[in-house]
mmCIF file of C-alpha atoms in Angstrom:
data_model
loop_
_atom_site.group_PDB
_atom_site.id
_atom_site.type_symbol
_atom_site.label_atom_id
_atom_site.label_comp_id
_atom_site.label_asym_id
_atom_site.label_seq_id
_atom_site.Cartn_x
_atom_site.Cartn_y
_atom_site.Cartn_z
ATOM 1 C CA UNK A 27 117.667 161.595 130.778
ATOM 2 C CA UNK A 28 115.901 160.551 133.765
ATOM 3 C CA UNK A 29 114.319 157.531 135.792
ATOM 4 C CA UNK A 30 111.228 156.287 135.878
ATOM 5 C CA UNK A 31 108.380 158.749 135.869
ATOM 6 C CA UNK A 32 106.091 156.725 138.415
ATOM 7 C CA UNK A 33 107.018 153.778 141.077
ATOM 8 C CA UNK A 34 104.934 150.440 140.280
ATOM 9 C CA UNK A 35 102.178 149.836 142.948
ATOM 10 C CA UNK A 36 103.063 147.274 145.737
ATOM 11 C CA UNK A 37 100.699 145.307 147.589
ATOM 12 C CA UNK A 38 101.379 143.936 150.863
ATOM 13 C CA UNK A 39 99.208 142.155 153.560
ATOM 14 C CA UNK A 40 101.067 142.345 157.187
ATOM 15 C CA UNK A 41 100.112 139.071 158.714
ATOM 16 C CA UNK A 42 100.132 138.603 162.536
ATOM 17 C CA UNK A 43 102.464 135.927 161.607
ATOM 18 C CA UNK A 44 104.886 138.830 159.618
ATOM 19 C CA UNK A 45 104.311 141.296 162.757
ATOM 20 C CA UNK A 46 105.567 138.783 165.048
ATOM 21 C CA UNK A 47 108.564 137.781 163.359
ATOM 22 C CA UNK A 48 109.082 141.502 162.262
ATOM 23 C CA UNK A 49 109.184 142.343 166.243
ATOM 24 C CA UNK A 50 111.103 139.457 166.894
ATOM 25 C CA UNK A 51 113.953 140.016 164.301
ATOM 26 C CA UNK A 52 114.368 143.801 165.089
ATOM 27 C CA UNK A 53 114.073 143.006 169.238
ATOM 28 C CA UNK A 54 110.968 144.920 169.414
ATOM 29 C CA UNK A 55 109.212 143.985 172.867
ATOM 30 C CA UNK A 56 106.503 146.820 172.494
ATOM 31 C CA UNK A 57 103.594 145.072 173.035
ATOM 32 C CA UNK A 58 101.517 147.017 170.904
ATOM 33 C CA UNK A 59 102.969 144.847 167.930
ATOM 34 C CA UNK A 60 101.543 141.497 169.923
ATOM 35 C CA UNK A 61 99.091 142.070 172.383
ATOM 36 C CA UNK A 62 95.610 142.612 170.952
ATOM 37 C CA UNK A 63 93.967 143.533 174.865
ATOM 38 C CA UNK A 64 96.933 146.197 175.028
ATOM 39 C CA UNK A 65 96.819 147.494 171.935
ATOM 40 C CA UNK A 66 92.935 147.938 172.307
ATOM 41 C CA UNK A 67 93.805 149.491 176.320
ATOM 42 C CA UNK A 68 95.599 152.384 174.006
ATOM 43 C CA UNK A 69 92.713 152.829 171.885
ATOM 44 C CA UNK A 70 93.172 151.156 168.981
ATOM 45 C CA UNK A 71 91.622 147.941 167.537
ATOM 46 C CA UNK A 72 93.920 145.246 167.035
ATOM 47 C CA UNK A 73 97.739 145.163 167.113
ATOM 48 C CA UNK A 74 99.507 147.747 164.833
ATOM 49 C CA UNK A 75 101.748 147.442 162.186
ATOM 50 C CA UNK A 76 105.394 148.350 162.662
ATOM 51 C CA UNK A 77 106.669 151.717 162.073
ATOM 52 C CA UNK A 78 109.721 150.266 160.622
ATOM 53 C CA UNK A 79 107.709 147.749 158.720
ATOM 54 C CA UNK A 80 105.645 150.750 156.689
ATOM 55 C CA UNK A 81 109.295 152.028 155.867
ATOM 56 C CA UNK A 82 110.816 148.233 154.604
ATOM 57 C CA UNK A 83 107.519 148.291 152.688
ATOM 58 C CA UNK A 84 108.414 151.727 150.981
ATOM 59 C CA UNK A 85 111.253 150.928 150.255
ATOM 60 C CA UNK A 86 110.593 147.699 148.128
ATOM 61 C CA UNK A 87 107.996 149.239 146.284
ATOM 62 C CA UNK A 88 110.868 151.571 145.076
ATOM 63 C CA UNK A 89 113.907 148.835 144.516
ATOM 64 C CA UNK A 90 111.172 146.421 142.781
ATOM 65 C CA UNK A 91 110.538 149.648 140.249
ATOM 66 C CA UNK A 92 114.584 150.735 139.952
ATOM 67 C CA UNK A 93 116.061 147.487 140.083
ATOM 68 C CA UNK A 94 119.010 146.007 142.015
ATOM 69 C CA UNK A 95 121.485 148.678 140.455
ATOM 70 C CA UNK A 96 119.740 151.522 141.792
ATOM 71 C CA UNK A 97 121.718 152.729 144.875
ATOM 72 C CA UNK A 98 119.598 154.849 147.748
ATOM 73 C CA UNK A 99 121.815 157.625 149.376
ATOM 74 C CA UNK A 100 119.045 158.626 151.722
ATOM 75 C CA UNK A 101 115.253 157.872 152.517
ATOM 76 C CA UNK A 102 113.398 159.411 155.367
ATOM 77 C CA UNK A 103 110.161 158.595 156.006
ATOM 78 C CA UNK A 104 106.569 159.984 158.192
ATOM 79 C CA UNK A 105 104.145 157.584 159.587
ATOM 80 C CA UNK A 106 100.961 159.453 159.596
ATOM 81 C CA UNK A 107 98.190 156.834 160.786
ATOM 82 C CA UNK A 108 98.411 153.522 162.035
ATOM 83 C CA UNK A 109 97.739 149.981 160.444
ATOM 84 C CA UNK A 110 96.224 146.718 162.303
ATOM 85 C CA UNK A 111 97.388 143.158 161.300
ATOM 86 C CA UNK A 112 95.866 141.738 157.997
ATOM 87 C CA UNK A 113 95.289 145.362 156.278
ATOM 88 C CA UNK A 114 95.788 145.300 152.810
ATOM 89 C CA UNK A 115 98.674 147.928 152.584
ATOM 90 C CA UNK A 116 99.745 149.781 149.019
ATOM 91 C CA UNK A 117 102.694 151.797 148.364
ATOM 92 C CA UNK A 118 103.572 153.734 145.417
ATOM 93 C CA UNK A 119 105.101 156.786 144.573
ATOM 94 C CA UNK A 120 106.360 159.256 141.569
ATOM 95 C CA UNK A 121 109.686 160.922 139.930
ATOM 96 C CA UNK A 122 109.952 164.431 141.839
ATOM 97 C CA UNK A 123 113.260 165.589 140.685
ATOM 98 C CA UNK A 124 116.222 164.500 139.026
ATOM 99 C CA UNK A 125 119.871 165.549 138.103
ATOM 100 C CA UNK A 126 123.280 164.481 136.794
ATOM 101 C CA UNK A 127 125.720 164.100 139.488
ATOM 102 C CA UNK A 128 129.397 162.929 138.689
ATOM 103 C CA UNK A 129 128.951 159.416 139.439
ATOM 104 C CA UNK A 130 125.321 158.774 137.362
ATOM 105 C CA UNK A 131 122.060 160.255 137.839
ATOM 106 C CA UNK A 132 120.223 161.548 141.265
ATOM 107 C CA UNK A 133 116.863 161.089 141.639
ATOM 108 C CA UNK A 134 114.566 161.822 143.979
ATOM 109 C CA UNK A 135 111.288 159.898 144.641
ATOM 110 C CA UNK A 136 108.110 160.940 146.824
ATOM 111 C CA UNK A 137 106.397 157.364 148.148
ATOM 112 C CA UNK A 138 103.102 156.704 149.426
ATOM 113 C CA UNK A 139 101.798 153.816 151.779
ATOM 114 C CA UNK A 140 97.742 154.014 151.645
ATOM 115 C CA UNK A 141 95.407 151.198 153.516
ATOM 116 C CA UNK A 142 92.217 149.782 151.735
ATOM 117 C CA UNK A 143 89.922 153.062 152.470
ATOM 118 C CA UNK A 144 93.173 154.976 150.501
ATOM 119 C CA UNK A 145 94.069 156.921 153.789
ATOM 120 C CA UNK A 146 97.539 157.425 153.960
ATOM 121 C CA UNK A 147 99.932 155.588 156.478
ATOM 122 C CA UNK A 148 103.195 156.334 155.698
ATOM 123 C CA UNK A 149 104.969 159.047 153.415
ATOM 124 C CA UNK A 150 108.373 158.909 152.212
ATOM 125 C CA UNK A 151 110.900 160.419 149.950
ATOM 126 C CA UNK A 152 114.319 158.837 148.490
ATOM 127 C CA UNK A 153 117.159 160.284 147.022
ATOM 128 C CA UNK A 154 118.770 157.299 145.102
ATOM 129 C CA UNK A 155 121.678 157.469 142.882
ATOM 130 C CA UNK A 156 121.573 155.659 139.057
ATOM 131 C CA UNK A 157 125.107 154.768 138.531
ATOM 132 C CA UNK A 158 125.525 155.233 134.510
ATOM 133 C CA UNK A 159 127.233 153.514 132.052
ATOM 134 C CA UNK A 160 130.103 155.805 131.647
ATOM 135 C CA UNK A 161 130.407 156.306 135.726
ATOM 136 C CA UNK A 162 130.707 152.503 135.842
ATOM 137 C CA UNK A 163 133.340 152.017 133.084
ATOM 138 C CA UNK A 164 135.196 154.633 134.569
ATOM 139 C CA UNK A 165 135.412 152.888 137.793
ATOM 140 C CA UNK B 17 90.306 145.442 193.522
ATOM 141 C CA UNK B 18 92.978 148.096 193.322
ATOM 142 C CA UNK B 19 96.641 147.978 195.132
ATOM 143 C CA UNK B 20 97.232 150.649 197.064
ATOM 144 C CA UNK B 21 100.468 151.720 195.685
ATOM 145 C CA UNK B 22 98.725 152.228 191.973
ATOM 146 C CA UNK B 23 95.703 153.852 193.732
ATOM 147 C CA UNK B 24 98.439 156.358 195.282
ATOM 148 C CA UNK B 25 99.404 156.992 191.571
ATOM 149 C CA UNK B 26 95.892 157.221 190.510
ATOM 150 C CA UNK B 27 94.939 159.838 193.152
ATOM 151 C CA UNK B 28 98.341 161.439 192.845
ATOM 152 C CA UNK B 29 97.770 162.266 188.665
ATOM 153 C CA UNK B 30 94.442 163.774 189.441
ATOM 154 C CA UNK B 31 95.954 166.097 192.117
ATOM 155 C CA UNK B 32 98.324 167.142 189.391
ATOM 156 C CA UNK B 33 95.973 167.612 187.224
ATOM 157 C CA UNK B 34 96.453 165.026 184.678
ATOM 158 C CA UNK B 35 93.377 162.919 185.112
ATOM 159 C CA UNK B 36 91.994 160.738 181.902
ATOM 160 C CA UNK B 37 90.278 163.225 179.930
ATOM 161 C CA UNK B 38 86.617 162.925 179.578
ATOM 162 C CA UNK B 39 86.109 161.597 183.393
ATOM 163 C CA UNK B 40 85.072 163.878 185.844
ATOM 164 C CA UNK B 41 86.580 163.544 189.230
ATOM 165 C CA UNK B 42 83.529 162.818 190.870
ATOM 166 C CA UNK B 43 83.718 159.609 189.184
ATOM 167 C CA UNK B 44 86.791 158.736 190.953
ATOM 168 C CA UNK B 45 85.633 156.690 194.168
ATOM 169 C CA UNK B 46 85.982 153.738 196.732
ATOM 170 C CA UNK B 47 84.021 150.397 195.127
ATOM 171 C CA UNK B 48 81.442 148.472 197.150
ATOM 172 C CA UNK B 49 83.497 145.719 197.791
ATOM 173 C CA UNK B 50 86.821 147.189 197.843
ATOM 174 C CA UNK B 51 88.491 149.943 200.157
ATOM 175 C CA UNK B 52 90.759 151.370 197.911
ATOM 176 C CA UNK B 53 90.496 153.507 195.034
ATOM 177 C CA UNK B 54 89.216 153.271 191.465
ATOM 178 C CA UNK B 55 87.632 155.209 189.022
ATOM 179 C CA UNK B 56 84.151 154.350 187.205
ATOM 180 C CA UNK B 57 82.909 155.299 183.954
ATOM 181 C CA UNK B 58 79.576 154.797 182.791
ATOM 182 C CA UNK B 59 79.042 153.347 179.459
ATOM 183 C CA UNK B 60 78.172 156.440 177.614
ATOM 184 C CA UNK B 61 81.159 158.474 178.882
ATOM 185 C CA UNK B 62 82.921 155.485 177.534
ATOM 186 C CA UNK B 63 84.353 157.434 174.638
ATOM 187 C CA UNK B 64 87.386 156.562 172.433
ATOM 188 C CA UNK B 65 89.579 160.080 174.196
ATOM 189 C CA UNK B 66 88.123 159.023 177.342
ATOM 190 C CA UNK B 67 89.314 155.331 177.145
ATOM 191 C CA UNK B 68 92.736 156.676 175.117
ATOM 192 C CA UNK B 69 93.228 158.642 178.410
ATOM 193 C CA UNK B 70 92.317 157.056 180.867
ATOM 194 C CA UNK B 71 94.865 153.894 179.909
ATOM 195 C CA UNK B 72 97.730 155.357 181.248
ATOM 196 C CA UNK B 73 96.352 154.441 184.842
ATOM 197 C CA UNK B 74 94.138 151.631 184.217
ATOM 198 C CA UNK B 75 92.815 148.290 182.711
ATOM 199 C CA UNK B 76 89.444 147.428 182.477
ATOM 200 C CA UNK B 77 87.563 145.327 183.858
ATOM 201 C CA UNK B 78 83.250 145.334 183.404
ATOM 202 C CA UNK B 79 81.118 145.690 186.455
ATOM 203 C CA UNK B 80 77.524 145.652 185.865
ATOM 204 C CA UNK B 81 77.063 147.654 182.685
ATOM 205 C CA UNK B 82 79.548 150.292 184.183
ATOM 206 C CA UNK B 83 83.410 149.814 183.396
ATOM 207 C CA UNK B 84 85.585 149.661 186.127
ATOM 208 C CA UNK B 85 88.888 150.746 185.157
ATOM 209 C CA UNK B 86 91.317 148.929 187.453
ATOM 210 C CA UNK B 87 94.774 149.455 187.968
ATOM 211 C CA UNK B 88 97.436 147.545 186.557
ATOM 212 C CA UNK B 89 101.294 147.358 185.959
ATOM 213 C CA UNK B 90 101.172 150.154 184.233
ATOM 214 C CA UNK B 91 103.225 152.774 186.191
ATOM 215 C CA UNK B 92 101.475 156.764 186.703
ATOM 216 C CA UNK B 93 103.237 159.071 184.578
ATOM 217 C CA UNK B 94 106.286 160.919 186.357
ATOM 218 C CA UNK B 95 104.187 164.284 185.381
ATOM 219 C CA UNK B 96 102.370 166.502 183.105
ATOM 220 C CA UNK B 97 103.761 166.427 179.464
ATOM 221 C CA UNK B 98 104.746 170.016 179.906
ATOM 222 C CA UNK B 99 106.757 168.882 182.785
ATOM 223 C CA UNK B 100 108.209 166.177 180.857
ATOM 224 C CA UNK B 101 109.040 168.216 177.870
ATOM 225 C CA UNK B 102 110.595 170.590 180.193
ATOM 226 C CA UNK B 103 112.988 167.952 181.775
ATOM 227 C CA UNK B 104 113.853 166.497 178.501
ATOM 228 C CA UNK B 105 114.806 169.747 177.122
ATOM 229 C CA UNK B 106 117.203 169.850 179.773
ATOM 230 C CA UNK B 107 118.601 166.756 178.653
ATOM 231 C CA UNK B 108 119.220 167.979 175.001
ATOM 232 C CA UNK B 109 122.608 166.867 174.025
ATOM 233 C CA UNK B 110 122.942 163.895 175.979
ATOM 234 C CA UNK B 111 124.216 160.613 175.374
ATOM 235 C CA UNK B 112 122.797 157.014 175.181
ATOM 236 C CA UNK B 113 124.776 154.207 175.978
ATOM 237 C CA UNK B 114 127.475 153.230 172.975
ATOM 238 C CA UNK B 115 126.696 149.214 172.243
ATOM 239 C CA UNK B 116 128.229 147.223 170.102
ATOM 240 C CA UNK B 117 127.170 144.143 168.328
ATOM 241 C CA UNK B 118 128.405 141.726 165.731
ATOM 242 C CA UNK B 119 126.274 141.301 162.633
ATOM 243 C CA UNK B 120 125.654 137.880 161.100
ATOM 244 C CA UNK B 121 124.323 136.792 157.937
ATOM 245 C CA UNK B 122 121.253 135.117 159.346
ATOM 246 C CA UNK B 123 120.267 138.038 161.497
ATOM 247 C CA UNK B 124 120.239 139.860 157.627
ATOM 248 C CA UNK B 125 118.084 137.142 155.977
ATOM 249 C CA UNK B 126 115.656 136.924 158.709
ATOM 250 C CA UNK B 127 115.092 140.816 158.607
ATOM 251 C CA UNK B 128 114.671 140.806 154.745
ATOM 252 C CA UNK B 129 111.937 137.353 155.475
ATOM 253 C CA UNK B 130 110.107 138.911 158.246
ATOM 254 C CA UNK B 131 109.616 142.139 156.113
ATOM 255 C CA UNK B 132 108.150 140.447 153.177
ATOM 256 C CA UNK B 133 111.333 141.126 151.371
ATOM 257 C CA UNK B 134 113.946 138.524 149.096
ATOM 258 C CA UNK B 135 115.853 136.712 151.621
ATOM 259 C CA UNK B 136 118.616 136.282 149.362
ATOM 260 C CA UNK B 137 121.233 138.685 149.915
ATOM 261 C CA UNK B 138 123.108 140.710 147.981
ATOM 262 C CA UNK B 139 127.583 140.561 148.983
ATOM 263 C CA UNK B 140 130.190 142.483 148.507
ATOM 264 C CA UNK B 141 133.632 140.598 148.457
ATOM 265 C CA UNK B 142 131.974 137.673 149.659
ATOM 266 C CA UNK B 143 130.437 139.284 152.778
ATOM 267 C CA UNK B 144 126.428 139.887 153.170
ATOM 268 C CA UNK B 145 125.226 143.125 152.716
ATOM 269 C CA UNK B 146 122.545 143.980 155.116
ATOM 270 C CA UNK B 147 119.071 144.517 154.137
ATOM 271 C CA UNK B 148 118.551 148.442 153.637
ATOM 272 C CA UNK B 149 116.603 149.210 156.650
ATOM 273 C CA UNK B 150 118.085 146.557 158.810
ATOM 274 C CA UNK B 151 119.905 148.475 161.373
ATOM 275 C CA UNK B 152 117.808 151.256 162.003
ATOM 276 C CA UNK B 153 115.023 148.850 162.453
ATOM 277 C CA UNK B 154 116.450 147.356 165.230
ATOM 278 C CA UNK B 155 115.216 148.698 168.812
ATOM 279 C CA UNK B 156 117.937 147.356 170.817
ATOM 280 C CA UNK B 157 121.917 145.897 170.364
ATOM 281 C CA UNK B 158 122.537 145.070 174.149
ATOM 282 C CA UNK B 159 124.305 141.505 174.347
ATOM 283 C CA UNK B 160 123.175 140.042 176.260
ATOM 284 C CA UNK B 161 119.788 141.423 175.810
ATOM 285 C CA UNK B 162 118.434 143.104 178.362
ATOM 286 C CA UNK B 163 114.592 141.890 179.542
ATOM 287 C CA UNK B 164 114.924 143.398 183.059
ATOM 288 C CA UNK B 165 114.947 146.851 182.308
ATOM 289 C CA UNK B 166 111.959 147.354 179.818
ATOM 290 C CA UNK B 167 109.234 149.268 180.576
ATOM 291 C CA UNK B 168 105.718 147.765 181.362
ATOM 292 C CA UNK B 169 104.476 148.329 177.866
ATOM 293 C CA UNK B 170 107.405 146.609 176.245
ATOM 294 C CA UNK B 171 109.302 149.747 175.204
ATOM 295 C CA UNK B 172 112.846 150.923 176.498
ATOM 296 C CA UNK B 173 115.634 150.151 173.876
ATOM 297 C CA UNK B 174 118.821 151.775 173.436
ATOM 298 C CA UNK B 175 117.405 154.944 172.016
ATOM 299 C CA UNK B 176 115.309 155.952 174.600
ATOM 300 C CA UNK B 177 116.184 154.060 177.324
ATOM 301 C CA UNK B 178 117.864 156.758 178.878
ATOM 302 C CA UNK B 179 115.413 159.192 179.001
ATOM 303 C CA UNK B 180 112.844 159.191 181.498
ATOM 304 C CA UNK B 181 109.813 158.395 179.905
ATOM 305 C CA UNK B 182 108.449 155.785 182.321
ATOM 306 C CA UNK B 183 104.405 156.214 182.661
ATOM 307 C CA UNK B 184 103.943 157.906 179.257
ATOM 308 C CA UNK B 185 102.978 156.213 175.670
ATOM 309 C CA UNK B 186 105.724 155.961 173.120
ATOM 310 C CA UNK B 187 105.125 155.810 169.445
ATOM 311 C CA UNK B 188 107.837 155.578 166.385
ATOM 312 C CA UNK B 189 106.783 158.638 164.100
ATOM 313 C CA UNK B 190 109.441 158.223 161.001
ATOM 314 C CA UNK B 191 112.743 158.363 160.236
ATOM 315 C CA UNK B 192 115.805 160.712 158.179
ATOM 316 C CA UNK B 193 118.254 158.048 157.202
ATOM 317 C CA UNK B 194 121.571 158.540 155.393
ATOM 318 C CA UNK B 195 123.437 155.521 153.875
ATOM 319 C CA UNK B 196 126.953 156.474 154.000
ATOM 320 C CA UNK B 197 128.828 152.886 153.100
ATOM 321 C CA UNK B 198 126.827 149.619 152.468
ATOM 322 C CA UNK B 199 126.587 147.211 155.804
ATOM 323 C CA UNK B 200 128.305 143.801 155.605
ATOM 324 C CA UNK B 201 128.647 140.999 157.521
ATOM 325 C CA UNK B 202 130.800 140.456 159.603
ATOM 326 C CA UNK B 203 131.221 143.850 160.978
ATOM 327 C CA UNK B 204 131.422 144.971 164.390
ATOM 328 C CA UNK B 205 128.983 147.628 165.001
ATOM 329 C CA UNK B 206 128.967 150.499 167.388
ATOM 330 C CA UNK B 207 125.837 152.315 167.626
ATOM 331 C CA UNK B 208 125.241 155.582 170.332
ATOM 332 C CA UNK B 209 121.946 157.592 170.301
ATOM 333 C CA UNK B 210 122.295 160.876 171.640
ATOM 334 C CA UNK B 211 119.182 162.778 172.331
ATOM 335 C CA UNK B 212 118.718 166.042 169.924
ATOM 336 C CA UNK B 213 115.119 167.998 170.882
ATOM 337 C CA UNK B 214 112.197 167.927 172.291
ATOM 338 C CA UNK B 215 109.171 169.607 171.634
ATOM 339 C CA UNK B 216 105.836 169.784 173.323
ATOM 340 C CA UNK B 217 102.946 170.193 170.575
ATOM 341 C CA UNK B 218 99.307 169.687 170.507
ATOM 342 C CA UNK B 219 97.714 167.545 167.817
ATOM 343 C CA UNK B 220 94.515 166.315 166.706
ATOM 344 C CA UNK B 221 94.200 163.618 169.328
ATOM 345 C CA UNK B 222 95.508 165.924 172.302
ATOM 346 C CA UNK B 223 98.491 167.222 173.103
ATOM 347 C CA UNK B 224 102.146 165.124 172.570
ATOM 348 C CA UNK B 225 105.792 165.729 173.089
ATOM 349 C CA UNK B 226 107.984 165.204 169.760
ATOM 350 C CA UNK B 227 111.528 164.058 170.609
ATOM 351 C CA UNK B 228 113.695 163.852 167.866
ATOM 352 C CA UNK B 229 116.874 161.533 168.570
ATOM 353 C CA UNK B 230 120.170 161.187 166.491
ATOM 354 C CA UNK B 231 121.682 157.484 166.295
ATOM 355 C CA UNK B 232 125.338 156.681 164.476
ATOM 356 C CA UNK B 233 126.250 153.769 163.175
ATOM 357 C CA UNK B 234 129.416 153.293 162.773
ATOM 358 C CA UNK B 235 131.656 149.721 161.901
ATOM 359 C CA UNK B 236 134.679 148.883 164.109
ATOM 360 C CA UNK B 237 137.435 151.306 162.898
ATOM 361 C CA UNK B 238 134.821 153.764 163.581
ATOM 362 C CA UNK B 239 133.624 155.111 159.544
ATOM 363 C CA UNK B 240 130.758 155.988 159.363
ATOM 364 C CA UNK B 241 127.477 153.783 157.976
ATOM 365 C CA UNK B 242 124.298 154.692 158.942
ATOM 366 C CA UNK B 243 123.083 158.142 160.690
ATOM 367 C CA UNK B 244 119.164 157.727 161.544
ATOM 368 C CA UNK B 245 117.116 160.750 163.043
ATOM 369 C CA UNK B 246 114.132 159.195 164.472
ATOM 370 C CA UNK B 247 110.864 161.160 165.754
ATOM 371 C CA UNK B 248 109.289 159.718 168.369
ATOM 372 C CA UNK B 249 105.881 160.488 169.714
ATOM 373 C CA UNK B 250 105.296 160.973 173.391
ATOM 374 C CA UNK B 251 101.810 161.137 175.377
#
């Protein structure tokens, strides 16, 4: 028995809209998130995408594959390049290991975020536990 | 026109040795109109390491086909990253402030909106469960907020306010989080960031300290909820 062999690709499109209200909701002043003339002053060429943002992203891709059942124990998470507003983002990801634990099945996912040139932004790996039937009942 | 006090901080990096890369000192001089310091850079030393760099002192402002990098807010450095990875690794081990905050439902469903997710909530026992990633999202729990003591660039929440990183350029670089007990509404949360290692390395786009800091989140009676280990990417 074990989960889904691949996680379904998920498209997202950060607006400057979402990175404002991202940076607003998680009291994130950096004005790197904001400020176009800053963010260019640091070299790059338009206001970046949230680190956290890439992760939320991640981890949708993954709950909109396992459903609302499907309980994540632990999810860590590497941003490797940076993203400006209005890239088209895409995460998906693939089954790396699985195993029967008392209370259902572990599995353990590997996630990608890649932009529209397919260069990586963000990698990520989740241990989430399926709660079976029998764990459930038993409950 | 530079301010004096910035051109002090200008003049006082390149003594140090920790000029912007890619501009040679001899570029560093007085303007014609102005008597105090600034550095030039012609358009074709205007490269993306050079420009990278030479932000940490300067804005820019164009002069006649040559860019005159003038000096803003933005504070010098308080050293070399060596120097900074030095007195950070002296700091291993120590603690941020605790803070505490009260979570609402609203706070939850704005999170889940702003990151393209289903507002509506799943609850346990009638209370909200927060959005997965909502806690360790959030840069800051003061309350009242605190505006005053930010640094220039915006940065300077609870996990890393207390390290001395004033002058340098701070990036989020990922996260280890474990999910120990769902997070509801309702709960008063304590949160304390302690500061774990740091680690001077030298990547593709020059060299960077990596500081890796521990936060626990904990509800009121003090179990356990969240522990997030956060990299964070100095230069």
């Amino acid at each position: 028995v074990q989960g889904p062999a691949t996680i379904d690709a998920l498209a997202r499109v950060p607006s400057r809209v979402q990175l404002f209200c991202f940076s607003a909701v998680t009291w994130n002043p950096h004005r790197i998130h904001y400020d176009p003339d800053h963010a260019r002053s640091e070299g790059y060429p338009d206001v970046l995408v949230q680190s956290h943002l890439h992760a939320c992203f991640l981890v949708q891709a993954l709950t909109q594959t396992l459903g609302p059942e499907a309980i994540i124990r632990r999810f860590s998470f590497q941003n490797v390049a940076f993203a400006t507003a209005e890239e088209p983002l895409t995460c998906s990801g693939a089954l790396h290991a699985s195993r029967r634990v008392p209370d259902g099945l572990e599995l353990e996912y590997e996630l990608t975020e890649t932009d529209s040139r397919g260069d990586m932004c963000a990698r990520a790996r989740a241990t989430v536990l399926m709660p079976t039937a029998e764990s459930q009942v038993s409950e | 026109v530079v301010d004096r006090v910035a051109g002090k901080h200008l003049f006082g990096g390149l003594q140090r040795r920790s000029q912007p890369r890619g501009i040679s000192c001899s570029r560093v001089g007085l303007t014609r109109n102005s008597l105090f310091p600034c550095v030039l850079i012609r358009n074709e030393e205007r490269t993306p390491a050079a420009y990278r760099s030479i932000v940490r002192f300067a804005n820019v402002r164009r002069v006649d086909g040559i860019e005159e990098h003038r000096i803003s807010a933005a504070p010098a450095p308080l050293g070399t990253l060596g120097e900074l990875c030095e007195n950070l690794t002296a700091m291993v081990g120590r603690l941020g402030p605790e803070v505490r905050a009260n979570l609402v439902r609203q706070d939850f469903e704005r999170f889940a909106a702003a990151s393209g997710d289903d507002p509506k909530l799943e609850e346990e026992n009638g209370r909200a469960v927060a959005p997965l990633l909502f806690v360790c999202s959030i840069q800051d729990w003061h309350s009242p907020p605190l505006l005053d003591g930010l640094r220039w660039d915006g940065t300077g929440g609870d996990r890393t306010s207390f390290l001395p990183l004033d002058g340098f350029r701070l990036m989020g670089g990922g996260q280890e989080i474990d999910f120990h007990a769902p997070v509801l509404e309702g709960t008063e949360l304590r949160v304390q960031a302690s500061l774990e290692n740091a680690e001077l390395k030298h990547g593709r786009s020059g060299d960077l300290v990596v500081l890796t800091v521990k936060t626990i989140y904990a509800d009121e009676t003090g179990s356990l909820l969240v522990t997030s280990i956060d990299t964070l990417l100095v230069r």
